[in-house]
PDB file of C-alpha atoms in Angstrom:
ATOM      1  CA  UNK A   1      17.359 -10.575  22.690  1.00 94.00           C
ATOM      2  CA  UNK A   2      14.122  -9.440  21.012  1.00 96.00           C
ATOM      3  CA  UNK A   3      15.853  -9.312  17.613  1.00 95.00           C
ATOM      4  CA  UNK A   4      16.884 -12.943  17.980  1.00 96.00           C
ATOM      5  CA  UNK A   5      13.345 -13.937  18.939  1.00 97.00           C
ATOM      6  CA  UNK A   6      11.962 -11.995  15.992  1.00 97.00           C
ATOM      7  CA  UNK A   7      14.311 -13.846  13.651  1.00 97.00           C
ATOM      8  CA  UNK A   8      13.589 -17.214  15.247  1.00 97.00           C
ATOM      9  CA  UNK A   9       9.829 -16.691  14.876  1.00 98.00           C
ATOM     10  CA  UNK A  10       9.953 -14.816  11.579  1.00 98.00           C
ATOM     11  CA  UNK A  11       7.776 -17.241   9.607  1.00 98.00           C
ATOM     12  CA  UNK A  12       5.040 -17.370  12.263  1.00 98.00           C
ATOM     13  CA  UNK A  13       5.042 -13.569  12.639  1.00 98.00           C
ATOM     14  CA  UNK A  14       4.898 -13.022   8.867  1.00 98.00           C
ATOM     15  CA  UNK A  15       2.097 -15.563   8.518  1.00 97.00           C
ATOM     16  CA  UNK A  16       0.092 -13.881  11.281  1.00 98.00           C
ATOM     17  CA  UNK A  17       0.798 -10.390   9.881  1.00 98.00           C
ATOM     18  CA  UNK A  18      -0.260 -11.455   6.379  1.00 97.00           C
ATOM     19  CA  UNK A  19      -3.478 -12.930   7.793  1.00 96.00           C
ATOM     20  CA  UNK A  20      -4.249  -9.713   9.674  1.00 97.00           C
ATOM     21  CA  UNK A  21      -3.664  -7.711   6.490  1.00 96.00           C
ATOM     22  CA  UNK A  22      -5.880  -9.862   4.275  1.00 95.00           C
ATOM     23  CA  UNK A  23      -8.593  -9.774   6.942  1.00 95.00           C
ATOM     24  CA  UNK A  24      -9.049  -6.095   6.019  1.00 95.00           C
ATOM     25  CA  UNK A  25     -10.402  -7.156   2.614  1.00 93.00           C
ATOM     26  CA  UNK A  26     -13.911  -8.339   1.694  1.00 92.00           C
ATOM     27  CA  UNK A  27     -14.550 -12.083   1.930  1.00 92.00           C
ATOM     28  CA  UNK A  28     -14.106 -12.891  -1.775  1.00 91.00           C
ATOM     29  CA  UNK A  29     -10.858 -10.939  -1.969  1.00 91.00           C
ATOM     30  CA  UNK A  30      -9.604 -12.628   1.215  1.00 92.00           C
ATOM     31  CA  UNK A  31     -10.058 -16.039  -0.359  1.00 91.00           C
ATOM     32  CA  UNK A  32      -8.247 -14.937  -3.494  1.00 90.00           C
ATOM     33  CA  UNK A  33      -5.316 -13.421  -1.574  1.00 91.00           C
ATOM     34  CA  UNK A  34      -4.999 -16.414   0.732  1.00 90.00           C
ATOM     35  CA  UNK A  35      -5.111 -18.954  -2.114  1.00 84.00           C
ATOM     36  CA  UNK A  36      -1.603 -18.680  -3.576  1.00 73.00           C
ATOM     37  CA  UNK A  37       1.300 -16.307  -3.416  1.00 73.00           C
ATOM     38  CA  UNK A  38       2.742 -17.376  -6.773  1.00 83.00           C
ATOM     39  CA  UNK A  39       4.006 -14.368  -8.749  1.00 88.00           C
ATOM     40  CA  UNK A  40       2.098 -15.399 -11.884  1.00 89.00           C
ATOM     41  CA  UNK A  41      -1.014 -17.058 -10.465  1.00 88.00           C
ATOM     42  CA  UNK A  42      -1.652 -14.375  -7.840  1.00 91.00           C
ATOM     43  CA  UNK A  43       0.621 -11.331  -8.276  1.00 92.00           C
ATOM     44  CA  UNK A  44      -1.174  -9.195  -5.671  1.00 92.00           C
ATOM     45  CA  UNK A  45      -0.728 -11.832  -2.986  1.00 93.00           C
ATOM     46  CA  UNK A  46       2.904 -12.319  -4.026  1.00 93.00           C
ATOM     47  CA  UNK A  47       3.559  -8.569  -3.820  1.00 93.00           C
ATOM     48  CA  UNK A  48       1.928  -8.418  -0.392  1.00 94.00           C
ATOM     49  CA  UNK A  49       4.097 -11.294   0.839  1.00 94.00           C
ATOM     50  CA  UNK A  50       7.260  -9.770  -0.621  1.00 94.00           C
ATOM     51  CA  UNK A  51       6.436  -6.330   0.733  1.00 95.00           C
ATOM     52  CA  UNK A  52       5.639  -7.519   4.246  1.00 96.00           C
ATOM     53  CA  UNK A  53       8.743  -9.685   4.421  1.00 96.00           C
ATOM     54  CA  UNK A  54      10.923  -6.829   3.184  1.00 94.00           C
ATOM     55  CA  UNK A  55       9.421  -4.500   5.770  1.00 95.00           C
ATOM     56  CA  UNK A  56       9.972  -7.046   8.508  1.00 95.00           C
ATOM     57  CA  UNK A  57      13.601  -7.510   7.512  1.00 93.00           C
ATOM     58  CA  UNK A  58      14.027  -3.744   7.341  1.00 91.00           C
ATOM     59  CA  UNK A  59      12.662  -3.324  10.843  1.00 92.00           C
ATOM     60  CA  UNK A  60      15.267  -5.787  12.084  1.00 91.00           C
ATOM     61  CA  UNK A  61      18.141  -4.085  10.260  1.00 86.00           C
ATOM     62  CA  UNK A  62      20.406  -2.026  12.466  1.00 72.00           C
ATOM     63  CA  UNK A  63      20.593   0.997  10.171  1.00 74.00           C
ATOM     64  CA  UNK A  64      16.865   1.230   9.256  1.00 69.00           C
ATOM     65  CA  UNK A  65      17.602   3.029   6.011  1.00 71.00           C
ATOM     66  CA  UNK A  66      14.417   4.758   4.814  1.00 70.00           C
ATOM     67  CA  UNK A  67      15.351   4.024   1.201  1.00 71.00           C
ATOM     68  CA  UNK A  68      15.194   0.290   1.862  1.00 73.00           C
ATOM     69  CA  UNK A  69      11.802   0.656   3.506  1.00 79.00           C
ATOM     70  CA  UNK A  70      10.384   2.751   0.698  1.00 87.00           C
ATOM     71  CA  UNK A  71      10.738  -0.011  -1.892  1.00 90.00           C
ATOM     72  CA  UNK A  72       8.722  -2.479   0.176  1.00 93.00           C
ATOM     73  CA  UNK A  73       6.276   0.120   1.454  1.00 93.00           C
ATOM     74  CA  UNK A  74       5.634   1.215  -2.100  1.00 93.00           C
ATOM     75  CA  UNK A  75       4.932  -2.371  -3.135  1.00 92.00           C
ATOM     76  CA  UNK A  76       2.199  -2.795  -0.510  1.00 95.00           C
ATOM     77  CA  UNK A  77       0.832   0.746  -0.508  1.00 95.00           C
ATOM     78  CA  UNK A  78       0.347   0.846  -4.298  1.00 91.00           C
ATOM     79  CA  UNK A  79      -1.920  -2.168  -3.935  1.00 92.00           C
ATOM     80  CA  UNK A  80      -3.945  -0.586  -1.152  1.00 92.00           C
ATOM     81  CA  UNK A  81      -4.002   2.972  -2.548  1.00 90.00           C
ATOM     82  CA  UNK A  82      -6.028   1.983  -5.613  1.00 88.00           C
ATOM     83  CA  UNK A  83      -8.611   0.094  -3.591  1.00 89.00           C
ATOM     84  CA  UNK A  84     -11.655   1.424  -1.763  1.00 85.00           C
ATOM     85  CA  UNK A  85      -9.839   1.981   1.515  1.00 91.00           C
ATOM     86  CA  UNK A  86      -9.764   5.183   3.495  1.00 92.00           C
ATOM     87  CA  UNK A  87      -6.241   6.554   4.037  1.00 92.00           C
ATOM     88  CA  UNK A  88      -6.274   5.143   7.577  1.00 94.00           C
ATOM     89  CA  UNK A  89      -7.403   1.711   6.390  1.00 94.00           C
ATOM     90  CA  UNK A  90      -4.769   1.754   3.663  1.00 94.00           C
ATOM     91  CA  UNK A  91      -1.980   2.171   6.193  1.00 96.00           C
ATOM     92  CA  UNK A  92      -3.339   0.229   9.170  1.00 96.00           C
ATOM     93  CA  UNK A  93      -1.487  -2.868   7.957  1.00 97.00           C
ATOM     94  CA  UNK A  94       1.717  -1.439   9.433  1.00 97.00           C
ATOM     95  CA  UNK A  95       0.286  -1.437  12.939  1.00 97.00           C
ATOM     96  CA  UNK A  96      -0.728  -5.067  12.562  1.00 98.00           C
ATOM     97  CA  UNK A  97       2.877  -6.184  12.822  1.00 98.00           C
ATOM     98  CA  UNK A  98       2.780  -5.019  16.432  1.00 98.00           C
ATOM     99  CA  UNK A  99      -0.211  -7.277  17.048  1.00 97.00           C
ATOM    100  CA  UNK A 100       1.478 -10.220  15.345  1.00 98.00           C
ATOM    101  CA  UNK A 101       4.714  -9.775  17.303  1.00 98.00           C
ATOM    102  CA  UNK A 102       2.893  -9.416  20.629  1.00 97.00           C
ATOM    103  CA  UNK A 103       0.737 -12.464  19.958  1.00 97.00           C
ATOM    104  CA  UNK A 104       3.536 -14.753  18.769  1.00 97.00           C
ATOM    105  CA  UNK A 105       6.172 -13.600  21.245  1.00 97.00           C
ATOM    106  CA  UNK A 106       3.997 -12.855  24.307  1.00 96.00           C
ATOM    107  CA  UNK A 107       5.360 -15.717  26.440  1.00 96.00           C
ATOM    108  CA  UNK A 108       8.961 -14.761  25.641  1.00 97.00           C
ATOM    109  CA  UNK A 109       8.379 -11.033  26.183  1.00 96.00           C
ATOM    110  CA  UNK A 110       6.935 -11.723  29.620  1.00 93.00           C
ATOM    111  CA  UNK A 111       9.501 -14.371  30.535  1.00 95.00           C
ATOM    112  CA  UNK A 112      12.540 -12.270  29.615  1.00 93.00           C
ATOM    113  CA  UNK A 113      11.017  -8.842  30.444  1.00 95.00           C
ATOM    114  CA  UNK A 114      11.587  -7.500  26.947  1.00 96.00           C
ATOM    115  CA  UNK A 115       9.146  -4.628  27.261  1.00 96.00           C
ATOM    116  CA  UNK A 116      11.738  -1.931  26.637  1.00 96.00           C
ATOM    117  CA  UNK A 117      13.022  -3.670  23.503  1.00 96.00           C
ATOM    118  CA  UNK A 118       9.443  -4.181  22.339  1.00 97.00           C
ATOM    119  CA  UNK A 119       8.773  -0.450  22.755  1.00 96.00           C
ATOM    120  CA  UNK A 120      11.855   0.361  20.642  1.00 93.00           C
ATOM    121  CA  UNK A 121      10.679  -2.040  17.940  1.00 95.00           C
ATOM    122  CA  UNK A 122       7.195  -0.540  18.014  1.00 95.00           C
ATOM    123  CA  UNK A 123       8.667   2.970  17.776  1.00 93.00           C
ATOM    124  CA  UNK A 124      10.384   1.900  14.549  1.00 92.00           C
ATOM    125  CA  UNK A 125       7.006   0.770  13.242  1.00 94.00           C
ATOM    126  CA  UNK A 126       5.447   4.106  14.209  1.00 93.00           C
ATOM    127  CA  UNK A 127       8.193   5.984  12.354  1.00 90.00           C
ATOM    128  CA  UNK A 128       7.598   3.793   9.345  1.00 92.00           C
ATOM    129  CA  UNK A 129       3.972   4.911   9.271  1.00 93.00           C
ATOM    130  CA  UNK A 130       5.076   8.504   8.601  1.00 91.00           C
ATOM    131  CA  UNK A 131       7.117   7.410   5.608  1.00 92.00           C
ATOM    132  CA  UNK A 132       4.203   5.247   4.490  1.00 94.00           C
ATOM    133  CA  UNK A 133       1.853   8.210   4.589  1.00 94.00           C
ATOM    134  CA  UNK A 134       4.123  10.183   2.250  1.00 93.00           C
ATOM    135  CA  UNK A 135       4.277   7.242  -0.151  1.00 93.00           C
ATOM    136  CA  UNK A 136       0.506   6.764   0.056  1.00 94.00           C
ATOM    137  CA  UNK A 137      -0.114  10.426  -0.763  1.00 94.00           C
ATOM    138  CA  UNK A 138       2.255  10.184  -3.742  1.00 93.00           C
ATOM    139  CA  UNK A 139       0.358   7.127  -5.010  1.00 91.00           C
ATOM    140  CA  UNK A 140      -2.982   8.886  -4.613  1.00 90.00           C
ATOM    141  CA  UNK A 141      -1.613  11.938  -6.430  1.00 94.00           C
ATOM    142  CA  UNK A 142      -0.405   9.711  -9.292  1.00 93.00           C
ATOM    143  CA  UNK A 143      -3.819   8.058  -9.417  1.00 90.00           C
ATOM    144  CA  UNK A 144      -5.548  11.460  -9.562  1.00 92.00           C
ATOM    145  CA  UNK A 145      -3.229  12.572 -12.371  1.00 95.00           C
ATOM    146  CA  UNK A 146      -4.067   9.437 -14.350  1.00 94.00           C
ATOM    147  CA  UNK A 147      -7.778  10.080 -13.843  1.00 92.00           C
ATOM    148  CA  UNK A 148      -7.419  13.737 -14.877  1.00 95.00           C
ATOM    149  CA  UNK A 149      -5.509  12.727 -18.008  1.00 94.00           C
ATOM    150  CA  UNK A 150      -8.250  10.215 -18.858  1.00 95.00           C
ATOM    151  CA  UNK A 151     -10.965  12.852 -18.389  1.00 95.00           C
ATOM    152  CA  UNK A 152      -9.024  15.276 -20.590  1.00 92.00           C
ATOM    153  CA  UNK A 153      -8.601  12.607 -23.267  1.00 93.00           C
ATOM    154  CA  UNK A 154     -12.308  11.757 -23.228  1.00 93.00           C
ATOM    155  CA  UNK A 155     -13.305  15.420 -23.268  1.00 89.00           C
ATOM    156  CA  UNK A 156     -11.025  16.031 -26.218  1.00 87.00           C
ATOM    157  CA  UNK A 157     -12.632  13.153 -28.132  1.00 89.00           C
ATOM    158  CA  UNK A 158     -16.122  14.426 -27.365  1.00 89.00           C
ATOM    159  CA  UNK A 159     -15.107  17.928 -28.453  1.00 85.00           C
ATOM    160  CA  UNK A 160     -13.748  16.553 -31.734  1.00 85.00           C
ATOM    161  CA  UNK A 161     -17.013  14.700 -32.402  1.00 88.00           C
ATOM    162  CA  UNK A 162     -19.086  17.795 -31.672  1.00 85.00           C
ATOM    163  CA  UNK A 163     -16.921  19.871 -33.993  1.00 85.00           C
ATOM    164  CA  UNK A 164     -17.268  17.313 -36.805  1.00 85.00           C
ATOM    165  CA  UNK A 165     -20.999  16.930 -36.339  1.00 87.00           C
ATOM    166  CA  UNK A 166     -21.742  20.643 -36.348  1.00 86.00           C
ATOM    167  CA  UNK A 167     -19.074  21.641 -38.843  1.00 82.00           C
ATOM    168  CA  UNK A 168     -17.082  23.848 -36.508  1.00 79.00           C
ATOM    169  CA  UNK A 169     -14.024  25.154 -38.383  1.00 69.00           C
ATOM    170  CA  UNK A 170     -10.673  23.781 -37.102  1.00 60.00           C
ATOM    171  CA  UNK A 171      -9.429  27.246 -36.097  1.00 65.00           C
ATOM    172  CA  UNK A 172     -12.434  27.663 -33.788  1.00 65.00           C
ATOM    173  CA  UNK A 173     -12.293  24.090 -32.544  1.00 58.00           C
ATOM    174  CA  UNK A 174      -8.821  24.706 -31.137  1.00 59.00           C
ATOM    175  CA  UNK A 175      -9.815  27.904 -29.345  1.00 54.00           C
ATOM    176  CA  UNK A 176     -11.603  28.489 -26.070  1.00 52.00           C
ATOM    177  CA  UNK A 177     -15.319  27.795 -25.689  1.00 51.00           C
ATOM    178  CA  UNK A 178     -15.853  31.534 -25.133  1.00 48.00           C
ATOM    179  CA  UNK A 179     -14.901  32.211 -28.755  1.00 47.00           C
ATOM    180  CA  UNK A 180     -17.541  29.770 -29.983  1.00 45.00           C
ATOM    181  CA  UNK A 181     -20.309  31.522 -28.097  1.00 49.00           C
ATOM    182  CA  UNK A 182     -19.448  34.973 -29.474  1.00 47.00           C
TER     183      UNK A 182
END
């Protein structure tokens, strides 16, 4: 019964969930994300919409294949992993679907005593958070690797300039710093 209600109220739940997610952003960013969800005019907003809808559909699927979730989780988490969020704030968006479902479906949940079904749905969300954490950590690791590569590239350029300026022979320039100080 809860699955049918979730499908019947899908648009309202997704709208509420999206609003809860964008409320985690600063005011200027909120306005930008809320403005349009067109893929070209506002790709971040479009990816958030697509990701949240895919996650919602995945939560309703009978098999709950983790592979299907990972595509949509990745879409949303990549956006949040590069921003100034703590790990907890990056992943809190998943818990907001519980709030949206409870708010939109509260009268129906009470009327039809769907508390057990709601707990099962919320358990699926909780399990999804574990997968999300793994994806988040992978994104952060990728981001760190990109930053390390950039630092190495910049250091290499600086080293080349120093070598040219002070006439360090190429065979010494390619060796360790220890050899230069000897």
